[in-house]
């Protein structure tokens, strides 16, 4: 099969072969939804408006602490990462935003990178700092922590790094900064819990003071890893407390993989909404922990329940509710572009399904303590196949009716394999 560029013309040609089936399915679903007094066009508009940012570190193959098995044609620079993000954007259309990780993505010339992104319809949405690794030539080590380190000089170095991220982000047009730290303890007694949190807060205050106008600062919690006994910012409650201590532009960020198994994440989301501090998400899925499976791959119902809370707040117009949706995944065995596309689609699916919840009926079931019917109401929405809505939204925006099939047919990966020969790699992916 001949390879083709993923441009508008070729995507349209590929869509042509699939359009008739899609129109049939869409019309049929429209009739079914009309019986439930739901206007399919309104849902398609919601799907079209949905946005989720793609992580630059997700387009390279990730790894575990045991090994990394590189994939073919991995990006070698931040520019090549953006080229891959652009493919995701062209085919699914809901992902114009990109999150950057510094120093992995530090550009020599920020304005050049910004132009490169914007000329493709992409934009840099959020910055992420990295004080969980040591970099070549770095003066002081983060082995025993960074923003919460016992040594003030290490804390200062970690603060300076975050300030550099803010500066860079300003020239790139970003508006969020996410701080996740690896600080914690591996042994009981290693850390003085209260003093460690005080030190973290002091460092975060220094960062918060320099937050550019209109920006939001996101605090990302995680209960374990790389520290396995305790982490300084281990849970949403601590994150919420710290956000309040810092000020009105600090928010909690929920990474779905950063909770111990069986945690009721949707309830945490509702709490943060209620307390006005839900900043955003790092979406992924997990079976045992932060193993960064693709969003919606093992717990699609949980993803739906999270979006049920989000859509509920959106429809109620909860004041200040404006979370940033971002993916944060490490792809070890898949083509990262395919994983990111399918994950973005899973998020739109959960979002549209959440719009199908009959909230008036749910309210009645809740006030009459009818547990069975309350669940049925959610299940009716979750069990509706909204695939044709998602495909129609993509199609109308010039994206792909079947993103993975069109991506594979285009031969993009084979082309990158030729153009980006294996060898010295940039720090694509997470090891
Ligand atoms: C962490 C956390 C951060 C991400 C790093 C790479 O576990 O999820 O958000 O930036 O991994
Ligand atoms: Mn994360
Ligand atoms: Mn993580």
Coordinates of C-alpha atoms and ligand atoms in Angstrom, one line a residue:
X1 CA 0.0 0.0 0.0
X2 CA 1.3 3.4 -0.9
X3 CA 2.2 5.7 2.0
X4 CA 0.7 9.1 2.3
X5 CA 1.2 12.3 4.2
X6 CA -1.3 12.9 6.9
X7 CA -2.7 16.1 5.3
X8 CA -6.3 17.3 5.0
X9 CA -6.7 15.9 1.5
X10 CA -5.5 12.4 2.3
X11 CA -7.5 12.2 5.6
X12 CA -10.6 13.3 3.6
X13 CA -9.9 10.6 1.0
X14 CA -9.6 7.9 3.7
X15 CA -12.8 9.2 5.4
X16 CA -14.7 8.9 2.2
X17 CA -14.6 5.2 2.3
X18 CA -16.1 5.2 5.8
X19 CA -18.5 8.0 5.6
X20 CA -21.7 6.2 4.5
X21 CA -21.5 3.7 7.4
X22 CA -20.9 6.5 9.8
X23 CA -23.9 8.5 8.5
X24 CA -26.1 5.5 9.0
X25 CA -24.9 4.8 12.5
X26 CA -25.2 8.5 13.4
X27 CA -28.7 8.7 12.1
X28 CA -29.8 5.6 14.0
X29 CA -28.2 6.8 17.2
X30 CA -29.9 10.2 16.7
X31 CA -33.3 8.4 16.6
X32 CA -32.5 6.4 19.7
X33 CA -31.4 9.5 21.6
X34 CA -34.4 11.5 20.4
X35 CA -36.6 8.9 22.1
X36 CA -34.8 9.9 25.3
X37 CA -35.4 13.6 24.5
X38 CA -31.7 14.0 23.8
X39 CA -30.5 16.1 20.8
X40 CA -27.6 14.3 19.1
X41 CA -26.3 17.5 17.6
X42 CA -25.9 19.1 21.0
X43 CA -23.8 16.2 22.0
X44 CA -21.7 16.4 18.9
X45 CA -21.0 20.0 19.7
X46 CA -19.9 19.0 23.2
X47 CA -17.6 16.4 21.7
X48 CA -16.2 18.9 19.3
X49 CA -15.4 21.5 22.0
X50 CA -13.7 19.0 24.3
X51 CA -9.9 19.6 24.8
X52 CA -7.2 17.5 26.3
X53 CA -3.4 18.3 26.2
X54 CA -0.9 15.8 25.1
X55 CA 2.4 15.3 27.1
X56 CA 5.6 15.8 25.1
X57 CA 7.1 12.9 27.2
X58 CA 4.4 10.6 26.0
X59 CA 5.4 10.4 22.4
X60 CA 8.6 8.6 23.1
X61 CA 8.5 5.0 24.3
X62 CA 8.6 4.8 28.1
X63 CA 10.0 2.2 30.3
X64 CA 10.0 0.7 33.8
X65 CA 12.9 0.8 36.2
X66 CA 13.8 -2.6 34.8
X67 CA 14.2 -1.8 31.2
X68 CA 13.2 0.4 28.3
X69 CA 12.5 -1.2 24.9
X70 CA 12.7 1.7 22.4
X71 CA 10.2 1.9 19.6
X72 CA 11.1 2.6 16.0
X73 CA 11.4 6.2 14.9
X74 CA 11.2 7.8 18.3
X75 CA 11.5 11.6 18.4
X76 CA 15.0 12.9 19.2
X77 CA 14.2 16.5 20.0
X78 CA 11.4 18.6 21.2
X79 CA 10.7 19.6 17.6
X80 CA 10.2 15.9 16.6
X81 CA 8.0 15.4 19.7
X82 CA 5.8 18.3 18.4
X83 CA 5.7 16.6 15.0
X84 CA 4.3 13.5 16.6
X85 CA 1.9 15.6 18.8
X86 CA 0.7 17.2 15.5
X87 CA -0.2 13.8 14.1
X88 CA -2.3 13.1 17.1
X89 CA -3.9 16.5 16.7
X90 CA -4.6 16.1 13.0
X91 CA -6.4 12.8 13.4
X92 CA -8.4 13.3 16.6
X93 CA -8.6 17.2 16.7
X94 CA -9.2 17.5 20.4
X95 CA -5.5 17.8 21.3
X96 CA -4.0 21.2 20.2
X97 CA -2.4 21.7 23.6
X98 CA 0.9 20.3 24.6
X99 CA 2.5 19.9 28.0
X100 CA 6.3 20.3 28.2
X101 CA 8.7 18.8 30.7
X102 CA 11.9 20.8 31.6
X103 CA 14.8 20.1 31.2
X104 CA 13.8 17.3 28.8
X105 CA 12.2 19.8 26.4
X106 CA 14.4 22.9 27.1
X107 CA 14.5 24.7 23.8
X108 CA 17.6 26.7 22.7
X109 CA 15.4 29.3 21.2
X110 CA 11.9 29.5 22.8
X111 CA 10.4 31.7 20.2
X112 CA 11.5 29.3 17.4
X113 CA 9.7 26.5 19.3
X114 CA 6.6 28.5 19.8
X115 CA 6.4 29.4 16.1
X116 CA 7.0 25.8 15.2
X117 CA 4.1 24.8 17.4
X118 CA 1.7 27.6 16.4
X119 CA 2.3 27.1 12.7
X120 CA 0.8 23.7 13.2
X121 CA -2.2 24.9 15.2
X122 CA -0.6 23.6 18.4
X123 CA 0.2 25.6 21.5
X124 CA 2.2 25.0 24.7
X125 CA -0.3 24.8 27.5
X126 CA 1.6 23.8 30.5
X127 CA 5.1 23.5 32.0
X128 CA 6.3 20.7 34.2
X129 CA 9.4 20.9 36.4
X130 CA 11.7 18.0 37.1
X131 CA 13.5 17.8 40.4
X132 CA 13.2 14.0 40.6
X133 CA 16.3 13.3 38.6
X134 CA 19.8 14.7 38.6
X135 CA 21.0 16.3 35.3
X136 CA 24.5 16.2 34.0
X137 CA 26.6 19.1 35.5
X138 CA 24.0 19.8 38.2
X139 CA 25.7 21.2 41.3
X140 CA 23.6 19.5 44.0
X141 CA 21.9 16.1 44.0
X142 CA 18.1 15.4 44.5
X143 CA 18.8 11.9 45.8
X144 CA 17.4 12.9 49.2
X145 CA 14.8 15.3 47.9
X146 CA 14.4 18.7 46.2
X147 CA 11.9 21.3 47.3
X148 CA 11.6 19.6 50.8
X149 CA 15.3 18.7 51.1
X150 CA 16.9 19.2 54.5
X151 CA 19.6 21.4 52.9
X152 CA 18.5 24.9 52.1
X153 CA 21.0 25.1 49.1
X154 CA 19.3 22.1 47.5
X155 CA 15.9 23.6 48.0
X156 CA 17.1 26.9 46.5
X157 CA 18.4 25.0 43.4
X158 CA 15.0 23.3 43.0
X159 CA 13.2 26.6 43.4
X160 CA 15.5 28.2 40.8
X161 CA 14.7 25.3 38.4
X162 CA 11.0 26.0 38.8
X163 CA 11.5 29.7 38.2
X164 CA 13.3 28.9 35.0
X165 CA 10.3 26.8 34.0
X166 CA 8.0 29.8 34.6
X167 CA 10.3 32.1 32.5
X168 CA 10.5 29.6 29.7
X169 CA 6.7 29.1 29.8
X170 CA 6.1 32.8 29.6
X171 CA 8.0 33.0 26.3
X172 CA 6.3 29.9 25.0
X173 CA 2.8 31.2 25.8
X174 CA 2.0 28.6 28.5
X175 CA -0.4 29.3 31.4
X176 CA -0.1 26.4 33.9
X177 CA 2.9 25.1 35.8
X178 CA 2.7 21.7 37.4
X179 CA 5.0 20.7 40.3
X180 CA 5.4 17.0 41.1
X181 CA 8.3 16.1 43.4
X182 CA 9.8 12.8 44.2
X183 CA 10.6 13.9 47.8
X184 CA 9.8 11.4 50.5
X185 CA 11.2 8.7 52.8
X186 CA 12.0 5.1 52.3
X187 CA 12.3 4.2 56.0
X188 CA 10.2 5.1 59.0
X189 CA 12.1 7.8 60.9
X190 CA 13.9 9.0 57.8
X191 CA 11.9 12.2 57.5
X192 CA 10.3 14.4 60.1
X193 CA 6.9 14.5 58.5
X194 CA 5.9 18.0 59.7
X195 CA 9.2 19.7 59.1
X196 CA 9.4 18.2 55.6
X197 CA 6.0 19.6 54.7
X198 CA 7.0 23.0 56.1
X199 CA 10.1 23.0 53.9
X200 CA 8.1 22.1 50.9
X201 CA 5.6 24.9 51.6
X202 CA 8.4 27.4 52.0
X203 CA 9.9 26.4 48.7
X204 CA 6.5 26.5 47.0
X205 CA 5.8 30.0 48.3
X206 CA 9.0 31.2 46.6
X207 CA 7.7 29.7 43.3
X208 CA 4.1 30.9 43.8
X209 CA 5.4 34.5 44.4
X210 CA 6.9 34.5 40.9
X211 CA 3.9 33.0 39.1
X212 CA 3.1 35.1 36.1
X213 CA -0.2 36.9 35.8
X214 CA -3.1 34.8 34.7
X215 CA -1.2 31.5 35.4
X216 CA -2.3 28.7 37.7
X217 CA 0.1 26.6 39.8
X218 CA -0.8 22.9 40.0
X219 CA 0.3 20.7 43.0
X220 CA 0.4 17.0 42.0
X221 CA 0.2 14.5 44.8
X222 CA 1.4 10.9 44.7
X223 CA 1.4 8.4 47.6
X224 CA 4.6 6.4 46.7
X225 CA 7.5 6.1 44.3
X226 CA 10.3 6.9 44.0
X227 CA 10.0 7.1 47.8
X228 CA 8.3 3.9 49.0
X229 CA 7.5 4.5 52.6
X230 CA 6.1 8.1 52.6
X231 CA 5.9 11.0 50.2
X232 CA 5.8 14.7 51.2
X233 CA 2.8 15.4 49.0
X234 CA 1.1 12.1 49.3
X235 CA -2.6 12.7 49.1
X236 CA -5.2 15.1 47.9
X237 CA -5.9 16.4 51.4
X238 CA -2.3 17.6 51.9
X239 CA -2.4 19.0 48.3
X240 CA -5.5 20.9 49.1
X241 CA -4.1 22.3 52.3
X242 CA -1.0 23.4 50.6
X243 CA -2.9 25.0 47.7
X244 CA -4.9 27.0 50.3
X245 CA -1.8 28.0 52.1
X246 CA -0.2 29.3 48.9
X247 CA -3.1 31.4 47.6
X248 CA -5.9 31.6 45.1
X249 CA -3.8 30.7 42.0
X250 CA -2.7 27.4 43.5
X251 CA -4.7 24.3 42.8
X252 CA -4.6 20.5 43.2
X253 CA -3.9 18.3 40.2
X254 CA -5.3 14.8 40.1
X255 CA -3.2 12.2 38.3
X256 CA -5.5 9.2 38.1
X257 CA -2.5 6.8 38.6
X258 CA -1.4 8.5 41.8
X259 CA -3.8 6.8 44.2
X260 CA -3.6 3.5 45.9
X261 CA -5.9 0.8 44.3
X262 CA -9.6 1.1 45.0
X263 CA -9.4 4.7 46.0
X264 CA -12.7 6.5 45.2
X265 CA -11.1 9.1 42.9
X266 CA -14.4 10.4 41.7
X267 CA -15.3 11.4 45.2
X268 CA -11.9 13.2 45.6
X269 CA -12.7 15.0 42.4
X270 CA -16.1 16.1 43.8
X271 CA -14.5 17.3 47.0
X272 CA -11.9 19.4 45.2
X273 CA -14.6 20.9 43.0
X274 CA -16.7 21.7 46.1
X275 CA -13.7 23.3 47.8
X276 CA -12.8 25.3 44.6
X277 CA -9.3 23.8 44.2
X278 CA -9.6 21.3 41.3
X279 CA -6.9 22.6 39.0
X280 CA -6.7 19.8 36.5
X281 CA -5.9 16.2 35.6
X282 CA -3.2 13.9 34.4
X283 CA -5.3 11.2 32.8
X284 CA -4.1 7.6 32.4
X285 CA -5.3 4.3 33.8
X286 CA -3.8 1.9 36.2
X287 CA -4.4 -1.5 37.6
X288 CA -2.0 -1.5 40.5
X289 CA -0.7 2.0 40.7
X290 CA 1.2 4.5 38.7
X291 CA 1.9 2.0 35.9
X292 CA 0.4 4.5 33.5
X293 CA -1.9 2.4 31.4
X294 CA -3.8 4.1 28.7
X295 CA -6.8 6.2 29.8
X296 CA -10.0 4.1 29.8
X297 CA -8.2 0.8 29.1
X298 CA -9.0 -1.1 32.3
X299 CA -11.4 1.0 34.3
X300 CA -13.6 2.8 31.8
X301 CA -16.5 3.0 34.3
X302 CA -14.3 4.8 36.8
X303 CA -13.3 7.3 34.0
X304 CA -17.0 7.8 33.3
X305 CA -17.7 8.4 37.0
X306 CA -15.0 11.0 37.2
X307 CA -16.5 12.8 34.1
X308 CA -19.9 12.4 35.7
X309 CA -18.7 14.7 38.5
X310 CA -17.0 17.1 36.0
X311 CA -20.0 17.4 33.8
X312 CA -22.3 17.8 36.8
X313 CA -20.2 20.8 37.9
X314 CA -20.0 22.2 34.4
X315 CA -23.8 22.1 34.0
X316 CA -24.3 23.6 37.4
X317 CA -21.8 26.3 36.5
X318 CA -19.9 25.9 39.8
X319 CA -18.0 29.2 40.2
X320 CA -14.4 29.0 39.3
X321 CA -14.7 25.5 37.8
X322 CA -12.3 25.3 34.9
X323 CA -10.1 22.3 35.2
X324 CA -7.2 21.7 32.7
X325 CA -7.4 18.3 31.1
X326 CA -4.1 16.7 30.3
X327 CA -2.8 13.2 29.5
X328 CA 0.2 11.8 31.4
X329 CA 1.0 8.3 30.2
X330 CA 4.1 6.2 29.7
X331 CA 3.8 3.8 26.7
X332 CA 6.0 0.8 27.0
X333 CA 4.7 -1.7 24.5
X334 CA 2.5 0.4 22.1
X335 CA 3.2 3.0 19.4
X336 CA 2.8 6.1 21.6
X337 CA 0.9 8.0 18.9
X338 CA -1.7 5.2 18.8
X339 CA -2.0 5.2 22.6
X340 CA -2.4 8.9 22.8
X341 CA -5.0 9.0 20.1
X342 CA -7.1 6.3 21.6
X343 CA -6.7 7.8 25.1
X344 CA -7.9 11.2 23.8
X345 CA -10.9 9.5 22.2
X346 CA -11.7 7.6 25.5
X347 CA -11.8 10.9 27.3
X348 CA -14.2 12.5 24.9
X349 CA -16.3 9.3 25.1
X350 CA -16.5 9.5 28.9
X351 CA -17.3 13.3 28.6
X352 CA -20.1 12.7 26.1
X353 CA -21.5 9.7 28.1
X354 CA -21.5 11.9 31.2
X355 CA -23.7 14.4 29.3
X356 CA -26.2 11.6 28.8
X357 CA -26.9 11.2 32.5
X358 CA -30.5 12.1 33.2
X359 CA -29.7 14.4 36.1
X360 CA -33.3 15.2 37.0
X361 CA -34.1 11.5 37.3
X362 CA -30.9 10.9 39.3
X363 CA -31.9 13.7 41.7
X364 CA -35.2 12.0 42.3
X365 CA -33.6 8.6 42.9
X366 CA -31.2 10.2 45.3
X367 CA -33.8 12.0 47.3
X368 CA -36.0 8.9 47.5
X369 CA -33.0 6.7 48.4
X370 CA -33.6 4.5 45.4
X371 CA -30.1 3.1 45.1
X372 CA -31.0 0.7 42.3
X373 CA -32.5 3.3 40.0
X374 CA -29.7 5.8 40.8
X375 CA -27.2 3.3 39.5
X376 CA -29.4 2.4 36.5
X377 CA -29.5 6.0 35.6
X378 CA -25.7 6.2 35.4
X379 CA -25.5 2.8 33.6
X380 CA -28.0 3.9 31.0
X381 CA -25.6 6.7 30.1
X382 CA -22.5 4.6 30.4
X383 CA -23.9 1.8 28.3
X384 CA -24.8 4.0 25.4
X385 CA -22.4 3.6 22.5
X386 CA -21.6 7.2 21.6
X387 CA -18.9 6.1 19.1
X388 CA -20.7 7.6 16.1
X389 CA -20.9 11.0 17.9
X390 CA -17.2 11.0 18.5
X391 CA -16.4 10.0 14.9
X392 CA -18.8 12.6 13.5
X393 CA -17.2 15.3 15.6
X394 CA -13.8 14.3 14.3
X395 CA -15.0 14.1 10.7
X396 CA -16.6 17.5 10.8
X397 CA -13.4 19.0 12.1
X398 CA -11.3 17.4 9.4
X399 CA -10.0 14.6 11.6
X400 CA -10.2 10.9 11.0
X401 CA -13.3 8.7 11.3
X402 CA -10.9 5.9 12.3
X403 CA -7.7 7.5 13.6
X404 CA -5.7 4.3 14.2
X405 CA -6.5 2.7 10.9
X406 CA -5.7 5.9 8.9
X407 CA -2.5 6.4 10.9
X408 CA -1.3 2.9 10.2
X409 CA -2.3 3.1 6.5
X410 CA -0.3 6.4 6.2
X411 CA 3.0 4.7 7.0
X412 CA 4.0 7.6 9.3
X413 CA 5.9 5.4 11.7
X414 CA 7.9 3.7 8.9
X415 CA 8.8 7.2 7.7
X416 CA 9.9 8.4 11.1
X417 CA 11.9 5.2 11.4
X418 CA 13.8 6.2 8.3
X419 CA 14.1 9.8 9.1
X420 CA 15.1 9.3 12.8
X421 CA 17.6 6.5 12.9
X422 CA 18.2 4.9 16.2
X423 CA 21.3 6.2 18.0
X424 CA 21.8 8.9 20.6
X425 CA 18.3 9.6 21.9
X426 CA 16.9 12.6 23.6
X427 CA 15.0 11.9 26.8
X428 CA 11.8 11.0 25.1
X429 CA 9.5 9.0 27.3
X430 CA 9.9 8.2 31.0
X431 CA 12.3 5.6 32.3
Ligands
LIG1 C1 5.4 11.4 37.6 C2 4.2 12.4 37.6 C3 4.5 13.6 36.8 C4 5.2 13.3 35.6 C5 6.4 12.4 35.8 C6 7.1 12.1 34.5 O1 4.9 10.2 38.1 O2 3.1 11.7 37.1 O3 3.3 14.2 36.5 O4 5.7 14.6 35.1 O5 6.0 11.2 36.4
LIG2 MN1 1.4 13.0 36.4
LIG3 MN1 2.9 9.5 37.4

